[in-house]
Structures are given as structure tokens and as C-alpha cells.
Amino acid sequence: MLILVVNCGSSTVKYQLFDMQDPEQGRVIAKGIVERIGLPGSRLEHYYDEKSVIREREVNNHKVALEWILEVLTDPQIGVIQNVKEIEAVGHRVVHGGEKFRESVLIDDKVIEAVREYVQLAPLHNPPNILGIEACRSVLPDVPQVAVFDTAFHATMPPHAYTYAIPYEYYEKYRIRRYGFHGTSHRYVAERTAKILRRDLSSLKLITCHMGSGVSFAAIKNGESIDTSMGFTPLEGLIMGTRCGDIDPAIVLFLMEKEGLSIKEMDEILNKKSGVLGVSGISSDTRDIEDAAPSNPRAQLTLDLIAYRAKKYIGAYYAVLGGLDALVFTAGIGENSSYIRKSICEGLEHLGITIDEAKNTVRRKEAVISQDGAPVKVMVVPTNEELMIARDTWRLVAQKR
Ligand code: ADP
């Protein structure tokens, strides 16, 4: 069964075509991205058979992007299938599923309507996700579509983890609560961790650390997310590339007053100008900060902040989990940065968390990097959200047959 996985941003469509003959592993037979949709210089980068091509053409909207992707996938030279009819299902990444969607679902008009309702909770993300779904429905009208939500895995959080201590009426009126994000990644990593450790996920206490340009940690008990660091929006929690994570909310009021900032300007500061970029003044990419740190005290301070905040979350989640079997690193930083993994784990030996320096040199590979015999397994598990989306899609579509 061939499944197309689609991830739509405001000006991009990323795609992966999976052969799901083995639904556990999946096999990517082609993938790529259309960039600069609705902007000058739209382009498509397509990877197939260990080769890649770049094409340019005007792309005004997501529907045109999807049509182009299908054209490329069926192209006699660079395509991998003969006919679009070979695609039996489409899986969509959808960022916000609100309180309604606790798992992935087959898309119908009602689902689209509900995702539209949650636009107010995810104004940057849900609209392009809807555009992608509508575009696929129009270019592949007879093909079942599945929505896989970033928030769904965290739907198991108990009220004491998701309720904010502001007047309760704002939860009732606006559904202001913690939702959490990166759920598909945390779920994938948790499932892989159980497989690698040859343990039942339902018997494990895990902290999964998704550290990319966005960063979120999750406390996972018996296979369920019981807490996570991102909140009502992806702004809360750890220090990220350009997002501030936790701050005293009074800082926002203070700055708006002192600097005469509009809501939009303040939002820009918190989401785009803070975090690693804001503190270092150099870059949002931790590689640049690691390079600069030996001779730049603010770069070193940025790295110290990342590690210190991470330690605090690990301590908090250790406490609420009541112990820990594995601490798992994933995404760009988590999979690659030996320095950041080490600086986070250093000083946590009293919790059973250790690092084996030789094993910690690993990059982008599944590995246990803690010392032999240590009580907590520290691990690297590369994430694969697209495979998770393909698996959910396969499960829902195959079940319907
Ligand atoms: P996204 O969150 O945008 O999907 P990734 O998960 O790929 O992105 O993470 C991107 C981030 O990972 C980069 O901004 C960079 O900070 C970090 N990163 C990638 N490779 C390395 C590396 N070798 N060392 C340190 N950081 C890295």
C-alpha cells in the first residue's frame, strides 16, 4: 500500500511517499518539498532513488503545489509511480486538535470543520494544514485522508497538569489550558525506546526530550503522556531557537509598557527574537553557539541556560513520574549534539542519570549512551514523525476495508 504523507506550512508543502508493505518500518520511495508557495521563486526539491532534482515554477497556492507533487511523482524520468491511482491514502500532519481529537482520525467534512474551529488556538499552523487537506481532497477525490494531530498524544494529561492557575472562566470561555505539541514525535520515540529496551511500553517511565528548533520534553508513564513542557501554545517551556520558553508573564506587561510595543511586536519578540538567538545575539542555531562559546561569554551563557532549564524539567518530571527508566534525546539537537546532551546530564548522577563519553559521540543513530549498569538508560532515538503519520494512516485505512 502506498501512502502519501503531507505536512503543510504557510508557504511550504513537505511530502514523503511510503511503501507500507511492512507497516512497522515503512519505506520512503520518494520525498521532497515545495517552497515559497505564493511568493516569487517557488521551487520543488525532489528526492528519489538516492538522487535529487530541483525544479522552479510559479506556485500560487497549496492546490497547485499538490498538483505539481503528483506530476513529479508520476513523471517518466524522475517519478516513482506510473499513476496517481497507486496512492491509496494520504496522511496529514495537523498541528492543533484541541480537546476533541485524542487520536488520529479519517477526515470528513466534520473533521475539517473542527480543525477550522481550532484556528483560533493555532492561527499560524491550522490554516495551512486545512489548505493541504482541501487541496488533497480536490486532486485525489477518491482517496481516504487521515489527520494526525501534534496535540493528540498529550490528551491523556490529567487536569492538574493541563490547568493554568488563572480564573477558571477563561478555560470555560476560551479553552485556555496546556495542550502540548510534538506529540507525534514523543509517541514515536517512546514506542521505539520500548522496542530497543525490549520492554513493554506500558511498564516504563520515560522522559522524552525533543530538541530541534522547537524544544519540548514529555513525561510518559505507562505509554501515556502525563505532562509536557509546551502549553497553550508552543511558546512555553524550554529554551528554543528563537522562542523564550518559560518567563515571568509580568515581563510581557512591563516591556509592552516601557517600549510602547503592540501585541504583534511583543509576539515577534517572544517567538522570533528570543531563545538561543535572543540571548546569544549570534544565531538561533546551536551549532553556531557551540562554535562561538570558547571565545564568547554570551554564547557560553546561552549553552548554560539550555542545560540548566533542561535539568529543571528533568527533575520536575522525575518527581511526577515517581522514578525514571529512560531519558531519551531526539530531533536536531538531541540527535546530534554530544555537548548539549552531556551538559544536561552532568550533575544528575544522584538521579541515576549518567553519560558514557565514548558512547555519547553518536549522531543520528539509535543508541544507549549511559554508563553500563546505570539505573537510568540515557538514549538517543532519532524521531520519525512522517513514519508515525504513515503508520496511523495505514492502520485507519486498512481497518476500514
Ligand atoms: P526542526 O525543529 O525545524 O524540525 P530539527 O529537528 O532538524 O528542526 O532541528 C534543527 C536544529 O538542530 C538546528 O537549529 C540546530 O540548532 C540543531 N542541530 C542540528 N545539527 C546539530 C549539530 N550537529 N549540533 C548541534 N545542533 C545541531
XYZ file of C-alpha atoms and ligand atoms in Angstrom:
428
model
C 0.000 0.000 0.000
C 1.370 3.438 -0.975
C 0.711 6.306 1.417
C 1.495 9.955 0.791
C 2.382 11.897 3.955
C 1.832 15.637 3.684
C 2.996 18.396 6.030
C 1.807 21.864 5.004
C 3.245 25.110 6.333
C 2.174 28.598 5.325
C 4.476 28.645 2.276
C 5.683 25.042 2.100
C 4.415 21.538 1.418
C 6.673 18.680 2.548
C 5.844 15.218 1.256
C 7.005 11.626 1.637
C 5.668 8.693 -0.317
C 5.759 5.499 1.760
C 5.509 1.910 0.659
C 3.813 0.301 3.672
C 4.298 -3.322 2.733
C 5.984 -3.592 6.135
C 3.841 -1.139 8.163
C 6.242 -1.214 11.119
C 9.265 0.027 9.137
C 7.654 1.656 6.106
C 9.900 2.508 3.151
C 10.246 6.007 1.745
C 10.298 5.746 -2.036
C 10.341 9.488 -2.714
C 10.209 12.694 -0.748
C 10.608 16.414 -1.164
C 9.417 19.913 -0.510
C 7.715 22.715 -2.401
C 8.903 26.037 -1.015
C 7.914 29.682 -1.438
C 4.262 28.988 -2.266
C 2.596 32.289 -3.184
C 5.991 34.026 -3.308
C 8.408 34.772 -6.140
C 10.875 31.951 -6.808
C 8.740 28.906 -5.881
C 10.727 25.706 -6.190
C 10.429 21.978 -5.703
C 13.181 19.754 -4.363
C 12.515 16.079 -5.034
C 14.471 13.063 -3.770
C 14.109 9.616 -5.359
C 16.337 6.540 -5.809
C 19.192 8.290 -3.940
C 19.041 11.132 -6.482
C 17.628 14.628 -6.242
C 16.346 17.328 -8.586
C 15.358 20.950 -8.139
C 12.666 22.494 -10.345
C 11.284 26.014 -10.436
C 7.855 27.271 -11.456
C 5.203 29.674 -10.226
C 3.086 28.154 -7.442
C 0.279 30.376 -6.228
C -1.379 28.113 -3.714
C -1.274 24.750 -1.952
C -3.516 23.074 -4.533
C -1.080 23.958 -7.314
C 1.775 22.674 -5.113
C -0.005 19.329 -4.590
C -0.739 19.024 -8.319
C 2.945 19.624 -9.018
C 3.968 17.000 -6.457
C 1.663 14.417 -8.092
C 3.053 15.378 -11.507
C 6.617 14.823 -10.284
C 5.760 11.537 -8.541
C 4.361 10.208 -11.847
C 6.993 11.802 -14.114
C 8.506 9.223 -16.539
C 12.060 10.374 -15.688
C 12.113 11.393 -12.052
C 8.867 9.836 -10.801
C 8.470 6.639 -8.802
C 4.911 5.598 -9.734
C 3.047 5.332 -13.043
C -0.329 6.619 -11.961
C -1.632 8.685 -9.024
C -4.211 5.911 -8.503
C -1.412 3.898 -6.902
C -1.625 6.255 -3.888
C -4.168 4.586 -1.621
C -4.261 7.054 1.268
C -2.940 10.431 2.398
C -1.802 11.232 5.942
C -1.729 14.863 7.058
C 0.138 16.431 9.908
C -2.320 18.719 11.701
C -0.920 20.857 14.490
C -3.915 21.533 16.728
C -6.620 19.020 17.515
C -7.910 20.923 20.557
C -9.721 18.849 23.166
C -11.719 16.943 20.584
C -9.084 14.808 18.887
C -7.390 12.360 21.224
C -6.095 10.244 18.340
C -5.699 10.238 14.567
C -8.914 10.217 12.504
C -10.212 9.662 8.995
C -11.026 13.067 7.565
C -14.578 14.020 6.654
C -16.394 17.371 6.489
C -16.991 17.355 10.254
C -13.297 16.855 10.996
C -12.362 19.763 8.718
C -14.958 21.922 10.460
C -13.492 21.059 13.880
C -9.920 21.735 12.711
C -11.196 25.068 11.423
C -12.634 25.860 14.868
C -9.176 25.373 16.344
C -7.667 28.001 14.034
C -8.101 30.450 16.904
C -5.796 28.223 19.016
C -3.188 27.755 16.252
C -3.561 30.713 13.880
C -0.237 30.094 12.120
C -0.464 26.332 11.749
C -4.015 25.071 11.320
C -4.902 27.267 8.299
C -2.150 25.807 6.051
C -2.991 22.316 7.364
C -6.598 22.850 6.223
C -5.401 24.176 2.858
C -3.362 20.994 2.424
C -6.299 18.744 3.278
C -8.617 20.609 0.925
C -6.028 20.560 -1.858
C -5.556 16.771 -1.498
C -9.312 16.201 -1.410
C -9.664 18.081 -4.650
C -6.723 16.497 -6.509
C -7.240 12.974 -5.075
C -11.023 12.964 -4.515
C -11.481 9.217 -4.005
C -8.512 8.672 -1.722
C -9.072 8.428 2.053
C -7.306 11.131 4.079
C -6.191 10.889 7.687
C -5.359 13.679 10.163
C -2.590 13.068 12.694
C -2.520 15.752 15.388
C 0.525 17.163 17.191
C -1.592 17.623 20.300
C -3.330 14.212 20.389
C -0.695 12.217 22.289
C -0.888 14.678 25.187
C -4.669 14.328 25.503
C -4.034 11.872 28.365
C -2.653 14.630 30.621
C -4.692 14.905 33.830
C -6.476 18.195 34.686
C -3.870 19.065 37.340
C -1.204 19.025 34.600
C -3.137 20.974 31.986
C -4.977 23.602 34.031
C -3.436 27.059 34.413
C -4.000 28.936 37.663
C -5.862 31.823 36.060
C -9.597 32.429 36.567
C -11.318 29.174 35.602
C -13.812 31.035 33.444
C -11.073 31.549 30.814
C -10.754 27.809 30.436
C -14.513 27.554 30.072
C -14.756 30.500 27.701
C -11.639 30.122 25.543
C -10.367 26.597 26.375
C -7.134 28.101 27.708
C -5.180 25.118 29.033
C -1.983 23.197 28.337
C -2.275 21.191 25.106
C 1.336 20.324 24.342
C 2.840 19.773 20.898
C 5.362 17.484 19.113
C 3.034 14.654 20.247
C 3.669 12.513 17.173
C 7.408 12.719 17.812
C 7.129 11.922 21.536
C 4.869 8.943 20.753
C 7.222 7.596 18.079
C 10.270 7.957 20.304
C 8.515 6.339 23.284
C 7.457 3.343 21.199
C 10.953 2.918 19.720
C 12.517 3.207 23.172
C 10.374 0.341 24.475
C 11.333 -1.775 21.443
C 15.056 -1.028 21.837
C 14.950 -1.835 25.559
C 12.797 -4.923 24.875
C 10.365 -3.711 27.473
C 6.640 -3.214 27.427
C 5.869 0.498 26.953
C 3.038 0.119 29.465
C 5.611 -0.611 32.199
C 8.015 2.270 31.522
C 8.630 5.722 32.986
C 10.206 7.922 30.317
C 11.263 11.499 29.769
C 11.464 12.217 26.036
C 13.421 15.335 25.069
C 12.528 16.656 21.607
C 15.235 19.261 20.956
C 15.071 20.823 17.473
C 14.408 24.443 16.608
C 11.350 23.961 18.818
C 12.006 22.135 22.087
C 9.616 20.146 24.256
C 10.009 17.472 26.907
C 7.315 14.951 27.860
C 6.814 12.815 30.965
C 5.460 9.475 29.761
C 4.133 6.935 32.228
C 2.930 3.511 31.088
C 2.775 4.749 27.480
C 0.715 7.868 28.255
C 1.837 11.489 28.302
C 1.187 12.797 31.816
C 2.852 16.190 31.344
C 4.693 18.162 28.698
C 6.561 21.450 28.618
C 4.797 23.241 25.746
C 1.480 24.673 26.797
C -1.423 26.610 25.360
C 0.963 27.423 22.508
C 4.429 26.119 21.553
C 5.996 29.116 23.327
C 6.106 27.659 26.843
C 8.806 25.544 28.402
C 12.420 25.070 27.411
C 14.760 27.476 25.644
C 14.324 27.181 21.881
C 15.963 28.555 18.727
C 14.018 31.820 18.752
C 11.330 31.236 21.442
C 11.799 32.215 25.060
C 10.092 29.315 26.823
C 9.148 29.965 30.478
C 9.394 33.558 31.646
C 7.618 35.603 34.299
C 4.442 36.714 32.461
C 4.783 40.138 34.076
C 7.819 40.768 31.846
C 5.445 40.952 28.885
C 3.357 43.696 30.526
C 6.470 45.571 31.667
C 8.066 45.534 28.217
C 4.895 46.487 26.384
C 4.518 49.490 28.631
C 8.185 50.595 28.656
C 8.808 50.115 24.945
C 5.291 51.013 23.758
C 5.019 47.692 21.939
C 1.964 46.440 20.076
C 0.670 42.885 20.598
C 2.197 41.924 17.239
C 5.596 43.386 18.155
C 5.597 41.657 21.538
C 4.616 38.380 19.907
C 7.513 38.787 17.475
C 9.956 39.320 20.363
C 8.777 36.253 22.286
C 8.501 33.915 19.282
C 11.130 35.126 16.822
C 13.744 37.168 18.674
C 14.224 35.324 21.964
C 15.644 31.956 22.965
C 19.086 30.989 21.680
C 19.094 33.869 19.190
C 17.967 36.460 21.722
C 20.448 35.597 24.464
C 23.464 34.899 22.254
C 22.878 37.689 19.738
C 24.609 35.381 17.245
C 22.257 32.806 15.781
C 19.295 30.537 16.536
C 21.347 27.500 15.538
C 23.081 25.804 18.460
C 25.929 24.701 16.177
C 26.967 28.343 15.763
C 26.704 28.852 19.510
C 28.856 25.801 20.287
C 31.470 27.107 17.836
C 31.450 30.598 19.366
C 31.331 29.579 23.046
C 35.080 29.159 23.734
C 35.721 32.847 23.000
C 32.288 34.401 23.576
C 30.854 34.543 27.120
C 27.283 35.179 25.934
C 27.405 32.133 23.690
C 28.611 30.113 26.685
C 25.837 31.626 28.829
C 23.289 30.528 26.187
C 24.551 26.944 26.354
C 24.490 27.077 30.163
C 20.874 28.308 30.087
C 19.799 25.498 27.741
C 21.310 22.864 30.032
C 20.096 24.434 33.286
C 16.464 24.757 32.135
C 16.578 21.188 30.794
C 17.865 19.883 34.146
C 14.995 21.628 35.947
C 12.417 19.954 33.703
C 14.067 16.563 34.104
C 13.967 16.988 37.886
C 10.308 18.005 37.795
C 9.297 15.111 35.551
C 11.359 12.641 37.574
C 9.319 13.754 40.579
C 5.903 13.445 38.938
C 6.771 10.134 37.280
C 7.972 8.742 40.622
C 11.207 7.447 39.071
C 12.716 7.057 35.645
C 13.641 4.178 33.337
C 14.959 6.150 30.377
C 15.847 9.707 29.391
C 15.632 9.940 25.614
C 17.055 12.623 23.301
C 15.688 13.297 19.819
C 15.435 15.874 16.946
C 18.218 18.100 15.512
C 19.990 18.978 18.767
C 19.071 15.830 20.704
C 20.278 13.525 17.935
C 23.472 15.424 17.151
C 24.886 17.487 19.958
C 27.141 15.457 22.272
C 27.994 18.659 24.108
C 24.396 19.587 24.950
C 23.447 16.021 25.920
C 26.470 15.869 28.226
C 25.901 19.279 29.766
C 22.264 18.392 30.508
C 23.123 15.072 32.163
C 26.148 16.331 34.105
C 25.362 16.622 37.803
C 22.283 14.375 37.622
C 24.165 11.267 38.788
C 22.202 11.348 42.057
C 19.092 10.592 39.931
C 20.871 7.656 38.290
C 21.491 9.655 35.117
C 24.984 9.178 33.660
C 26.775 9.675 30.348
C 29.392 7.379 28.826
C 31.666 9.826 26.957
C 32.611 7.354 24.231
C 29.035 6.261 23.569
C 27.878 9.909 23.639
C 29.758 10.657 20.396
C 26.870 9.004 18.496
C 24.912 11.050 15.916
C 21.531 10.412 14.354
C 21.535 6.757 15.393
C 19.619 4.765 17.997
C 21.949 4.212 20.936
C 22.167 3.861 24.700
C 24.706 6.455 25.888
C 24.566 5.977 29.660
C 27.209 4.053 31.586
C 26.817 0.263 31.741
C 24.651 -0.811 34.649
C 23.372 2.717 35.430
C 19.804 2.800 36.833
C 18.511 5.141 34.108
C 19.133 4.449 30.418
C 20.113 7.655 28.643
C 19.373 7.211 24.953
C 19.428 8.780 21.512
C 16.434 7.824 19.346
C 16.081 9.701 16.033
C 12.495 10.804 15.569
C 10.390 9.968 12.534
C 7.086 11.816 12.617
C 6.364 11.025 8.960
C 6.604 7.270 9.562
C 4.256 7.619 12.543
C 1.763 9.506 10.330
C 2.095 6.835 7.629
C 1.514 4.079 10.218
C -1.592 5.747 11.677
C -2.924 6.327 8.166
C -2.260 2.713 7.214
C -3.973 1.481 10.384
C -7.093 3.604 9.908
C -7.448 2.952 6.186
C -6.656 -0.767 6.310
C -9.167 -1.141 9.196
C -11.932 0.439 7.114
C -11.571 -2.105 4.330
P 13.004 21.467 13.213
O 12.703 21.571 14.665
O 12.978 22.769 12.498
O 12.285 20.349 12.509
P 15.423 19.941 13.591
O 14.796 18.951 14.478
O 16.134 19.438 12.381
O 14.498 21.109 13.093
O 16.470 20.781 14.465
C 17.153 21.858 13.913
C 18.138 22.370 14.921
O 19.001 21.299 15.334
C 19.079 23.407 14.345
O 18.557 24.708 14.514
C 20.323 23.228 15.181
O 20.232 24.090 16.294
C 20.252 21.817 15.701
N 21.338 20.961 15.198
C 21.334 20.237 14.065
N 22.508 19.578 13.941
C 23.259 19.894 15.012
C 24.553 19.545 15.467
N 25.337 18.744 14.763
N 24.976 20.061 16.643
C 24.201 20.898 17.347
N 22.981 21.261 16.975
C 22.500 20.779 15.829
